[in-house]
Amino acid sequence: MVKYVYDFSEGNKDLKDLLGGKGANLAEMTNLGLPVPPGFTITTDACRTYMSSGMLPPELRVEVTMAVRRLEDAIGRSLGDFHDPLLVSVRSGAKFSMPGMMETVLNVGLNDASVQGLADFAGNERFAWDSYRRLIQMFGKTVLGIDGDLFADALDAKKKAVGATSDTGLSAEDLRDLVGAFKDIVKAESGREFPQHPREQLDLAIEAVFNSWNTDRARLYRRRERISDDLGTAVNVVAMVFGNLGEDSGTGVAFTRDPSTGMIGDYGDYLPNAQGEDVVAGIRNTLSLADFEKLDPNAFGELRQVMRRLETHYRDLCDIEFTVERGKLWMLQTRVGKRTAAAAFKIAHELVIEKLITEDEALERVTGEQLSKLMFPQFDTKAKRTLLAKGMAASPGAAVGQAVFSSATAVEWAAEGKTVILVRRETNPDDLGGMIAADGVLTSRGGKTSHAAVVARGMGTTCVVGAEALDVDVVAKKFSANGTVVKEGDTIAIDGSTGEIFLGAVPVMPSPVVRYLEDGLDAALAEVGDDKDTHELVVAVDTILRHADAVRRLHVEANADTPEDAKRARTLGGEGIGLCRTEHMFLGDRRVLVERLILAEDEAEQQVALDALMPLQREDFIGILTEMDGLPVTIRLIDPPLHEFLPDYTELSVKVALAEARGDSGEEVARDKMLLAAVNKTREANPMLGLRGVRLGIVIPGLFTMQVRAIAEAQAARIKAGGSPKAEIMIPLAASVMELHLIRDEAEKVLVDVAKEQGVTLDIPIGAMIELPRAAFTADRMADVAEFFSFGTNDLTQTTWGFSRDDVEGAFFNQYTEKGVFSVSPFESLDTQGVGGLVKMAVEKGRATRPDITLGVCGEHGGDPDSIHFFHGVGLDYVSCSPFRIPIARLEAGRAAVEQGGGDTR
């Protein structure tokens, strides 16, 4: 029989798949003997059953009843008791943290009869009515689907009527009136009375939490974070402890280290006389933990001990939610905390120094995506800037954009190509779409643990919160700060590292991490000077990246087509060039020579054009081989269809037609007519599957011969100059071993001739680019001819899915993502089941024929973190990516080696 309910005493932190992150960690804290309110967790199995059938499992109601009774026995109070009621919270808790994306209902069990009993028990009538109005407000919005603004407006109206500036200014009588108003809203909007039976409240709340797994914002967040829709959420039912019992009570969120900078210390927010959602919502600006220590030194001292114990136990930054009830500390949640990219590297490095984790574990704690964020530019501190205000630095980065005041506008303007900063008083989960679209988020309220701060940090979006000097008017679409008015569309800049807000654009400068990557550690540290935070960050990145290089098996090469790209790639740690695209060398002023080749009426004219191109190609290769001396340079023979080197057919047709209509003549008109005939002749319905790649080399005599000779003569020139060139020749788009034979035979003759002519030995391997399914299926035969394979995963993805990339990405990829056909574009991250299956098969077949074959990948996936882990697992020898992504690939290759082991090292 399936068990759907677990008491906290029955679980542990390793059961996140079953109990969700929150339930597993509540169980772990219970097992550690920390002060956790008793409760139980309804498993993700129950959620998945509910999602598939639309009904709660019948056994669940029985198990919940048994768990509630055990809870009542432990507390000594009963759910629904009129005199001493047990109240519970009902909270979501998925395996992966989804802050603010799903639902929570507090104070479940309270009703018209028990509210007075709660007042008598607490000795505080105001507290009881405040708790009841919170229940109706949360239940109405979460469970009954009522617009939350109706409750918020009623609350604001009541405060205005009595002259209160905050919720705490309302009296017990005011709150009693508000409860009545809230109940009227429930009746008017839902057609039913607010439920009075505590068990009905509990059952409906449980079902609402399950339903919240599939809200639009939750699904959007999961797509953004690549979390599977199939996991489901657990539900945690916990005995209520109250932070709104008076000034000796409160609620807060604490971090064992600063999640923004990684600095060691006590960081967090505290609100006296409040419940947990008040902190997260950012409705009231919070106090610091230092203020909390002054208010209640005993509770703070106990919290500090718990923080140290949890960080030691989890060996990582911990995010902790707590409540103080009349001086008694209660732990409501802990989890490994989300952090900024800078904090991730600094914390991982510091924990190694503290000997809490190993260097391998430190490598697992950071990601290539985080490293890429550290490579983004920062504001130039020496530039002229107009400071508007300063808030709390919640998530670092330098963001410049037009101010917008609604999530919908942010999404709309971003879709139009505009860069925007989302400005709000505070954000809520419904703002997620705008937060994703915006380059930065700015709020006038909230602290470092508010919704805006937590979500922005998790996404790596620049964020400043709690800028109290800002008077934000969302309706009028403007804000004012110290006498300056900023309207929607005006440009502002926010610094997520300092909390500064500037009027207008601010120039940026390269990040210190890029300076380190390009110029080395000493140069970067010299430029940093006395900036301790940045000094520690650069050292952390250097230490972790060097360890990644030490443990990784995959080599990291670059996609580079010029000597400048090659030099940059080598500076950033590239170990060769995995893809040098020769067609890029035919553009610009050389296009006319390609046109001449295409227009040639016989082989003699073709040869004239090829003879003119050859020395230019040779010099290109000499430059690249010089920069990459001693490292492999894989040169792909020309790949794209010829029409890419010719004018656009429509534009040329119009030009010729107009010339004819005017009666124009002359050399230019005659040339245009010849070009039009050639363009018309080379036009193809689907050029990406037409005359390109190896087919060009076979159909146009001498084309590949010219390129091979240029490569061979460049290698010979470098050898004679005392270099150690390592050119490799790659044949593109081959689908048949016979195609490889034809080109290889031709190439080998050229290599022999050049070696004799130059008096040198030329060792230039010849391999194949595997970018068609047939090539993968026949890889055992291809390996008879090819000395290496390089997987061109861009075209392999196109031909496997039947996609024309230029057409489909804008046509329907958004719908495919929304409907779950795929969670991320297969051109962005490798489709490991389909395209990856072909890669794995080709690896196995190729090595079966040629055990020493070199295998790599040169598509855009070579720089994608998830794809790199796959390539390590199937046993490739190298990945090749753009120069800028080389450090990211180095890091991820190291992480893959640590997480998976050595992989296939044959």
PDB file of C-alpha atoms in Angstrom, residues 379-381 383-393 399 442 464 467-470 479-486 491-507:
ATOM      1  CA  PHE A 379      29.406  50.281 -14.343  1.00  0.00           C
ATOM      2  CA  ASP A 380      32.391  52.548 -14.845  1.00  0.00           C
ATOM      3  CA  THR A 381      32.861  54.167 -11.433  1.00  0.00           C
ATOM      4  CA  ALA A 383      32.145  58.042 -15.377  1.00  0.00           C
ATOM      5  CA  LYS A 384      29.872  60.987 -14.669  1.00  0.00           C
ATOM      6  CA  ARG A 385      26.702  59.719 -13.000  1.00  0.00           C
ATOM      7  CA  THR A 386      23.541  61.271 -11.581  1.00  0.00           C
ATOM      8  CA  LEU A 387      22.585  59.471  -8.372  1.00  0.00           C
ATOM      9  CA  LEU A 388      18.832  59.367  -7.745  1.00  0.00           C
ATOM     10  CA  ALA A 389      18.662  57.229  -4.614  1.00  0.00           C
ATOM     11  CA  LYS A 390      20.108  54.205  -2.932  1.00  0.00           C
ATOM     12  CA  GLY A 391      18.412  50.991  -1.861  1.00  0.00           C
ATOM     13  CA  MET A 392      19.526  47.549  -0.773  1.00  0.00           C
ATOM     14  CA  ALA A 393      21.845  45.633  -3.093  1.00  0.00           C
ATOM     15  CA  ALA A 399      21.456  47.145 -15.639  1.00  0.00           C
ATOM     16  CA  LEU A 442      13.827  47.957  -8.698  1.00  0.00           C
ATOM     17  CA  VAL A 464      17.788  46.740  -5.991  1.00  0.00           C
ATOM     18  CA  ALA A 467      14.744  52.109  -2.013  1.00  0.00           C
ATOM     19  CA  GLU A 468      12.643  54.105   0.436  1.00  0.00           C
ATOM     20  CA  ALA A 469      13.417  57.440  -1.224  1.00  0.00           C
ATOM     21  CA  LEU A 470      11.390  56.324  -4.248  1.00  0.00           C
ATOM     22  CA  PHE A 479       8.293  57.561  -9.606  1.00  0.00           C
ATOM     23  CA  SER A 480       9.891  60.484  -7.846  1.00  0.00           C
ATOM     24  CA  ALA A 481      13.125  60.539  -5.891  1.00  0.00           C
ATOM     25  CA  ASN A 482      14.477  63.560  -4.063  1.00  0.00           C
ATOM     26  CA  GLY A 483      12.626  65.968  -6.339  1.00  0.00           C
ATOM     27  CA  THR A 484      13.355  64.184  -9.644  1.00  0.00           C
ATOM     28  CA  VAL A 485      10.454  62.598 -11.525  1.00  0.00           C
ATOM     29  CA  VAL A 486      11.088  59.552 -13.721  1.00  0.00           C
ATOM     30  CA  THR A 491      16.230  55.592 -18.973  1.00  0.00           C
ATOM     31  CA  ILE A 492      17.599  54.642 -15.566  1.00  0.00           C
ATOM     32  CA  ALA A 493      20.505  52.507 -14.383  1.00  0.00           C
ATOM     33  CA  ILE A 494      20.683  50.320 -11.280  1.00  0.00           C
ATOM     34  CA  ASP A 495      23.745  48.781  -9.635  1.00  0.00           C
ATOM     35  CA  GLY A 496      22.836  45.536  -7.934  1.00  0.00           C
ATOM     36  CA  SER A 497      26.195  45.420  -6.151  1.00  0.00           C
ATOM     37  CA  THR A 498      25.887  48.805  -4.412  1.00  0.00           C
ATOM     38  CA  GLY A 499      22.139  49.489  -4.431  1.00  0.00           C
ATOM     39  CA  GLU A 500      22.658  52.740  -6.343  1.00  0.00           C
ATOM     40  CA  ILE A 501      20.021  54.076  -8.748  1.00  0.00           C
ATOM     41  CA  PHE A 502      21.089  56.511 -11.468  1.00  0.00           C
ATOM     42  CA  LEU A 503      19.240  58.776 -13.846  1.00  0.00           C
ATOM     43  CA  GLY A 504      20.081  58.070 -17.477  1.00  0.00           C
ATOM     44  CA  ALA A 505      22.530  55.608 -18.959  1.00  0.00           C
ATOM     45  CA  VAL A 506      25.840  54.858 -17.248  1.00  0.00           C
ATOM     46  CA  PRO A 507      28.912  53.627 -19.190  1.00  0.00           C
TER      47      PRO A 507
END
